[in-house]
Amino acid sequence: MTAAIAQSLMEVRRVYRNRRYLLFTVLLPVTFELFFVALFDDNEMPGVGRARSYLLVGTTAYGVMAATLITFAGRIAMERERGWFSLLRTTPVTVAVVMGAKLAASLVAGTLVVVVMLLLGMVLNGADFLPGPSWVALAVALVLGAVPFTALALFVGYVFDADSAWSASLWLYFALAMIGGLFTPVEMMPGPLQAIGVLTPAYHYAKVGWTIVSGGAEIAPHVAWLLGYLVAFSVLAVVAYRRHEAREYS
Amino acid sequence: MSSPPIDLVGVSKRFGAIAALSDLTIRIEDGETVALLGANGAGKTTAISLMVGLRRPTTGQVRSFGVAPADIQVRRRRGVMLQDCEPIDHLLVSEAIALFRSYYPRPLPTPDITRPAGLDGLARRRADGLSHGQRQRLFFAQAIAGDPALLFLDEPTAGMDVESRAALHEHLRSRATAGRTVLLTTHDLSEANALAGRIVVLRQGRAVFDGPPALLLERVGSHARVRFRAPQTAISLERLPTVKVETDQGVVTIHTNDPGAVVAELARRGVPLNGLEIEAPSLEDACLRLVSEQR
């Protein structure tokens, strides 16, 4: 138990010590938000309602995905290559503790992004933009909804070496965000693209947020999709991990 | 009786077509300090990776305290210092040590880790900003953090300065006195001689020697050298326990396994022993000879 706490604190500490990384992780969605708000102002967007609601959720989701998917994948691949994971294998610490701590740290980074972005949303749109409970619900949904991306990151981090894990997760991240409608609502996409878009985890992740800000009630199906993705990505991650084990430690 | 900390029986390890280890049988008892020697590629690191459970043998059996070396019971009683590892980034030295202490049920008090590792003044330094020698000291600190009964050190003093090396040696000797087991690999034969009561020499994945350092010298026939200046005439070297005699511009060099007897006998015969030097047998010579011998 003490090892689990120490390991998690260590991983969180490494995140907040890495100031430049944190700065740009937060700056990325902030820049997108400011740019898109300036571009669209608060026009009605077909199928999603007010542009500002749509954008706030979309850019925040985009920011959290960067903090979880890309960083997590890159770190795992890098630490494997640096011999750090091999050394840990010889100690009493378990794989579950090592991975759990990484998950905790990426959720802390994700939480930071969410907090900054929602504060920015309040500054841009006014605190009465949403009712109080909706701000809280939105924050919780945007943090917890990112968990499937950490499982995906685990998979990428075990399949690719350090260099290609960064680029592979960057590509995955961007493709998912684009097709999932974080920048352009899937409702505005032509039929075939839309059909693909509504299948992506990014879409369902952001859709929970969009449903909360638009006062809708239908969250459950999207949560179910996210859970399904969590299971699928976890299975992929375990398979990749086992394959790596068999190759590296046989 | 408890099971030995390290027990390899008929262990072979192949990587594809390459035989990294062949039929290795090593049993190391509680309290032994063993040095694993060999040229690069002889199988030292592979042997360690099997003993700490990072790799599994192709054939044969590896046991540590009677169970598989990757078993949690073994991991709690063991400290490991690997080669080819980098320190964790964005962490202070003190935090890296605290992390490793948290892994073990009965860790050493922090000062008992930092002192022998020579990290007392470096606690607030960033682990990823350390020099090579300082990193080695941090890895050593991490390895002893859990007060392990069994300690593995792969090239521990590579890149260390003289003082750090001395501190590490002192700590290892105190471990040996406390009945702890240490297995180290090294390129430094004087280190092996100073620390280890037993040396295992690997060549092409096979143990070509396993015994005390003195026996290694004897086995490969390394001998002392007695050297002195003497006029070339009138030296009687008959019936001396010599192996070989060389004379070069008035300097006589006698290779012998018993330098004391040679000198005493020469003195008795009245041979002038000007500038007498006795050179101890070199473990380095012995080892080089052993490693380079043809099959």
Coordinates of C-alpha atoms in Angstrom, one line a residue, chain B residues 2-281:
Chain B
S2 CA 17.5 -22.7 4.1
S3 CA 17.8 -22.8 0.3
P4 CA 20.8 -21.0 -1.2
P5 CA 20.3 -17.4 -2.5
I6 CA 21.5 -18.5 -5.9
D7 CA 21.2 -21.9 -7.4
L8 CA 21.7 -22.6 -11.1
V9 CA 21.6 -26.1 -12.3
G10 CA 22.6 -27.0 -15.9
V11 CA 21.5 -23.7 -17.2
S12 CA 21.7 -22.8 -20.9
K13 CA 20.4 -19.7 -22.6
R14 CA 20.0 -19.3 -26.3
F15 CA 19.0 -16.2 -28.2
G16 CA 18.1 -17.6 -31.6
A17 CA 21.2 -19.3 -33.0
I18 CA 23.4 -17.8 -30.4
A19 CA 24.3 -19.7 -27.2
A20 CA 24.8 -17.1 -24.6
L21 CA 25.2 -19.6 -21.7
S22 CA 25.9 -23.3 -21.8
D23 CA 25.5 -25.8 -19.0
L24 CA 26.1 -23.3 -16.2
T25 CA 25.9 -24.7 -12.7
I26 CA 26.6 -22.3 -9.9
R27 CA 25.5 -22.5 -6.3
I28 CA 26.1 -19.6 -4.1
E29 CA 25.6 -19.9 -0.3
D30 CA 24.5 -17.3 2.3
G31 CA 27.2 -14.8 3.1
E32 CA 29.3 -15.4 0.0
T33 CA 30.7 -12.6 -2.1
V34 CA 31.2 -13.8 -5.6
A35 CA 32.7 -11.9 -8.5
L36 CA 31.7 -12.9 -12.0
L37 CA 34.4 -12.2 -14.5
G38 CA 34.7 -12.6 -18.2
A39 CA 35.3 -10.7 -21.4
N40 CA 32.5 -8.6 -23.0
G41 CA 30.0 -11.1 -24.5
A42 CA 31.1 -13.9 -22.2
G43 CA 27.6 -14.1 -20.7
K44 CA 27.9 -12.1 -17.5
T45 CA 24.9 -9.9 -18.0
T46 CA 22.8 -12.8 -19.4
A47 CA 23.7 -14.8 -16.3
I48 CA 22.6 -11.9 -14.0
S49 CA 19.4 -11.4 -15.9
L50 CA 18.6 -15.1 -15.3
M51 CA 19.5 -14.9 -11.7
V52 CA 17.3 -11.9 -11.1
G53 CA 14.4 -13.3 -13.1
L54 CA 14.5 -10.9 -16.0
R55 CA 15.0 -13.8 -18.3
R56 CA 14.1 -17.5 -18.3
P57 CA 16.6 -20.2 -19.1
T58 CA 16.3 -22.2 -22.3
T59 CA 17.1 -25.4 -20.4
G60 CA 18.1 -26.0 -16.8
Q61 CA 16.8 -24.5 -13.6
V62 CA 17.3 -21.2 -11.8
R63 CA 16.3 -20.9 -8.2
S64 CA 16.8 -18.2 -5.6
F65 CA 16.0 -19.0 -2.0
G66 CA 14.4 -22.2 -3.3
V67 CA 11.9 -20.5 -5.6
A68 CA 11.8 -18.7 -9.0
P69 CA 13.9 -15.6 -9.0
A70 CA 10.9 -13.5 -10.1
D71 CA 8.9 -14.5 -7.1
I72 CA 7.7 -11.7 -4.9
Q73 CA 9.3 -13.4 -1.8
V74 CA 12.7 -13.2 -3.5
R75 CA 12.1 -9.6 -4.8
R76 CA 11.5 -8.5 -1.2
R77 CA 14.9 -9.9 -0.1
R78 CA 17.0 -8.7 -3.1
G79 CA 18.6 -5.5 -4.4
V80 CA 19.7 -5.2 -8.0
M81 CA 22.0 -2.7 -9.8
L82 CA 21.7 -3.2 -13.5
Q83 CA 23.8 -1.8 -16.4
D84 CA 22.1 0.0 -19.2
C85 CA 19.6 1.8 -16.9
E86 CA 19.0 5.5 -16.7
P87 CA 17.8 7.3 -13.6
I88 CA 14.2 8.4 -13.5
D89 CA 13.7 11.9 -14.7
H90 CA 12.3 14.9 -12.8
L91 CA 13.0 13.3 -9.4
L92 CA 15.4 14.4 -6.7
V93 CA 18.1 11.9 -5.5
S94 CA 16.3 11.9 -2.0
E95 CA 13.0 11.1 -3.7
A96 CA 14.4 8.3 -5.8
I97 CA 15.8 6.7 -2.6
A98 CA 12.6 7.2 -0.7
L99 CA 10.7 5.6 -3.6
F100 CA 12.8 2.5 -3.4
R101 CA 12.6 2.4 0.4
S102 CA 8.8 2.3 0.0
Y103 CA 9.0 -0.9 -2.0
Y104 CA 10.5 -3.0 0.8
P105 CA 9.1 -4.3 4.1
R106 CA 12.2 -3.4 6.2
P107 CA 14.2 -0.7 4.4
L108 CA 17.5 0.6 5.7
P109 CA 17.4 4.0 7.4
T110 CA 18.1 6.7 4.8
P111 CA 21.5 7.8 6.3
D112 CA 22.6 4.1 6.1
I113 CA 21.9 4.3 2.4
T114 CA 23.3 7.7 1.4
R115 CA 26.5 7.4 3.4
P116 CA 28.0 4.2 1.8
A117 CA 26.6 5.4 -1.5
G118 CA 28.4 8.7 -1.1
L119 CA 25.2 10.7 -1.8
D120 CA 25.1 12.7 1.4
G121 CA 25.7 16.0 -0.3
L122 CA 23.6 15.2 -3.3
A123 CA 20.2 14.6 -1.8
R124 CA 18.6 17.7 -3.3
R125 CA 20.1 17.2 -6.8
R126 CA 18.0 16.0 -9.7
A127 CA 18.6 12.4 -10.4
D128 CA 18.7 13.0 -14.2
G129 CA 21.3 15.7 -13.8
L130 CA 23.9 13.5 -12.1
S131 CA 27.3 12.7 -13.7
H132 CA 28.0 9.1 -14.7
G133 CA 29.8 8.2 -11.5
Q134 CA 27.1 9.9 -9.4
R135 CA 24.4 7.9 -11.2
Q136 CA 26.2 4.7 -10.4
R137 CA 26.1 5.7 -6.7
L138 CA 22.4 6.4 -6.9
F139 CA 21.8 3.0 -8.5
F140 CA 23.9 1.4 -5.7
A141 CA 21.8 3.3 -3.2
Q142 CA 18.6 2.1 -4.8
A143 CA 19.9 -1.5 -4.7
I144 CA 20.7 -1.5 -1.0
A145 CA 17.6 0.5 0.0
G146 CA 15.7 -2.6 1.1
D147 CA 18.5 -3.9 3.2
P148 CA 18.6 -7.0 0.9
A149 CA 19.9 -10.4 1.9
L150 CA 21.0 -10.8 -1.7
L151 CA 22.6 -8.1 -3.7
F152 CA 23.4 -8.0 -7.4
L153 CA 25.8 -5.5 -8.8
D154 CA 26.5 -5.4 -12.5
E155 CA 29.7 -3.4 -13.0
P156 CA 29.1 -1.3 -9.9
T157 CA 32.2 0.8 -9.8
A158 CA 32.4 1.6 -13.5
G159 CA 32.9 5.4 -13.8
M160 CA 33.2 5.9 -10.0
D161 CA 36.0 8.0 -8.5
V162 CA 38.5 6.5 -6.0
E163 CA 36.7 7.7 -2.9
S164 CA 33.3 6.4 -3.9
R165 CA 34.8 3.1 -4.9
A166 CA 36.4 2.8 -1.5
A167 CA 33.2 3.6 0.3
L168 CA 31.3 1.0 -1.7
H169 CA 34.0 -1.6 -1.0
E170 CA 33.8 -0.8 2.7
H171 CA 30.0 -1.3 2.6
L172 CA 30.3 -4.5 0.7
R173 CA 32.8 -5.9 3.2
S174 CA 30.5 -5.0 6.1
R175 CA 27.6 -6.8 4.3
A176 CA 29.8 -9.9 3.9
T177 CA 30.6 -9.8 7.6
A178 CA 26.9 -9.5 8.3
G179 CA 26.3 -12.7 6.4
R180 CA 24.8 -11.1 3.3
T181 CA 25.3 -12.5 -0.1
V182 CA 26.7 -10.4 -2.9
L183 CA 27.2 -11.2 -6.6
L184 CA 29.0 -8.6 -8.7
T185 CA 30.5 -8.4 -12.1
T186 CA 33.5 -6.3 -12.7
H187 CA 36.3 -5.6 -15.2
D188 CA 38.5 -4.6 -12.3
L189 CA 40.4 -7.7 -11.2
S190 CA 41.9 -6.0 -8.2
E191 CA 38.4 -5.2 -7.1
A192 CA 37.4 -8.8 -7.5
N193 CA 40.4 -9.9 -5.5
A194 CA 39.8 -7.4 -2.8
L195 CA 36.1 -8.1 -2.3
A196 CA 35.3 -11.6 -3.5
G197 CA 36.1 -14.8 -1.7
R198 CA 35.2 -16.7 -4.9
I199 CA 35.6 -15.9 -8.5
V200 CA 33.6 -17.4 -11.4
V201 CA 35.2 -16.8 -14.8
L202 CA 32.9 -17.1 -17.9
R203 CA 34.2 -17.7 -21.3
Q204 CA 31.8 -18.0 -24.3
G205 CA 28.9 -18.8 -21.9
R206 CA 30.7 -21.5 -19.9
A207 CA 32.2 -21.3 -16.4
V208 CA 35.9 -22.0 -17.0
F209 CA 36.8 -21.4 -13.4
D210 CA 35.0 -21.3 -10.1
G211 CA 37.0 -21.0 -6.9
P212 CA 39.0 -18.6 -4.6
P213 CA 41.2 -16.0 -6.3
A214 CA 44.4 -17.7 -5.1
L215 CA 43.3 -21.0 -6.8
L216 CA 42.7 -19.0 -10.0
L217 CA 46.4 -18.0 -10.0
E218 CA 47.6 -21.4 -9.3
R219 CA 45.3 -23.0 -11.9
V220 CA 46.5 -20.9 -14.8
G221 CA 50.1 -21.0 -13.6
S222 CA 50.7 -17.4 -13.0
H223 CA 53.8 -16.8 -11.0
A224 CA 55.8 -14.3 -9.1
R225 CA 58.8 -12.6 -10.7
V226 CA 62.1 -12.1 -8.8
R227 CA 64.2 -9.5 -10.5
F228 CA 67.7 -8.2 -9.6
R229 CA 70.9 -6.9 -11.2
A230 CA 73.9 -9.3 -11.2
P231 CA 77.0 -9.9 -13.2
Q232 CA 76.2 -12.4 -15.9
T233 CA 79.0 -14.7 -14.8
A234 CA 79.0 -16.9 -11.7
I235 CA 75.3 -17.2 -11.0
S236 CA 74.3 -20.7 -10.2
L237 CA 70.6 -21.2 -10.8
E238 CA 70.7 -24.9 -10.6
R239 CA 68.1 -26.7 -8.6
L240 CA 66.1 -23.6 -7.9
P241 CA 62.3 -23.8 -7.9
T242 CA 62.2 -21.7 -11.1
V243 CA 59.8 -21.8 -14.0
K244 CA 61.7 -19.6 -16.4
V245 CA 64.8 -17.4 -16.2
E246 CA 65.5 -14.4 -18.4
T247 CA 68.6 -12.3 -18.5
D248 CA 68.7 -9.0 -20.2
Q249 CA 71.6 -6.5 -19.9
G250 CA 72.6 -7.6 -16.4
V251 CA 69.0 -7.8 -15.2
V252 CA 67.9 -11.3 -14.2
T253 CA 64.2 -12.1 -14.1
I254 CA 63.2 -15.4 -12.5
H255 CA 59.7 -16.6 -12.8
T256 CA 58.7 -18.8 -9.9
N257 CA 55.9 -20.1 -7.8
D258 CA 57.9 -19.7 -4.6
P259 CA 59.8 -16.4 -4.6
G260 CA 60.8 -16.7 -0.9
A261 CA 62.7 -20.0 -1.4
V262 CA 64.4 -18.6 -4.5
V263 CA 65.6 -15.5 -2.8
A264 CA 66.8 -17.4 0.3
E265 CA 68.6 -19.9 -1.8
L266 CA 70.3 -17.2 -3.9
A267 CA 71.4 -15.4 -0.8
R268 CA 72.8 -18.6 0.7
R269 CA 74.8 -19.1 -2.5
G270 CA 76.2 -15.6 -2.1
V271 CA 74.6 -14.2 -5.3
P272 CA 74.6 -10.4 -5.1
L273 CA 71.0 -9.3 -5.3
N274 CA 71.3 -5.7 -6.3
G275 CA 68.0 -3.8 -6.7
L276 CA 66.0 -6.8 -5.8
E277 CA 62.3 -6.7 -6.7
I278 CA 59.6 -9.2 -6.2
E279 CA 56.5 -8.9 -8.2
A280 CA 53.4 -10.6 -6.9
P281 CA 51.5 -12.8 -9.3

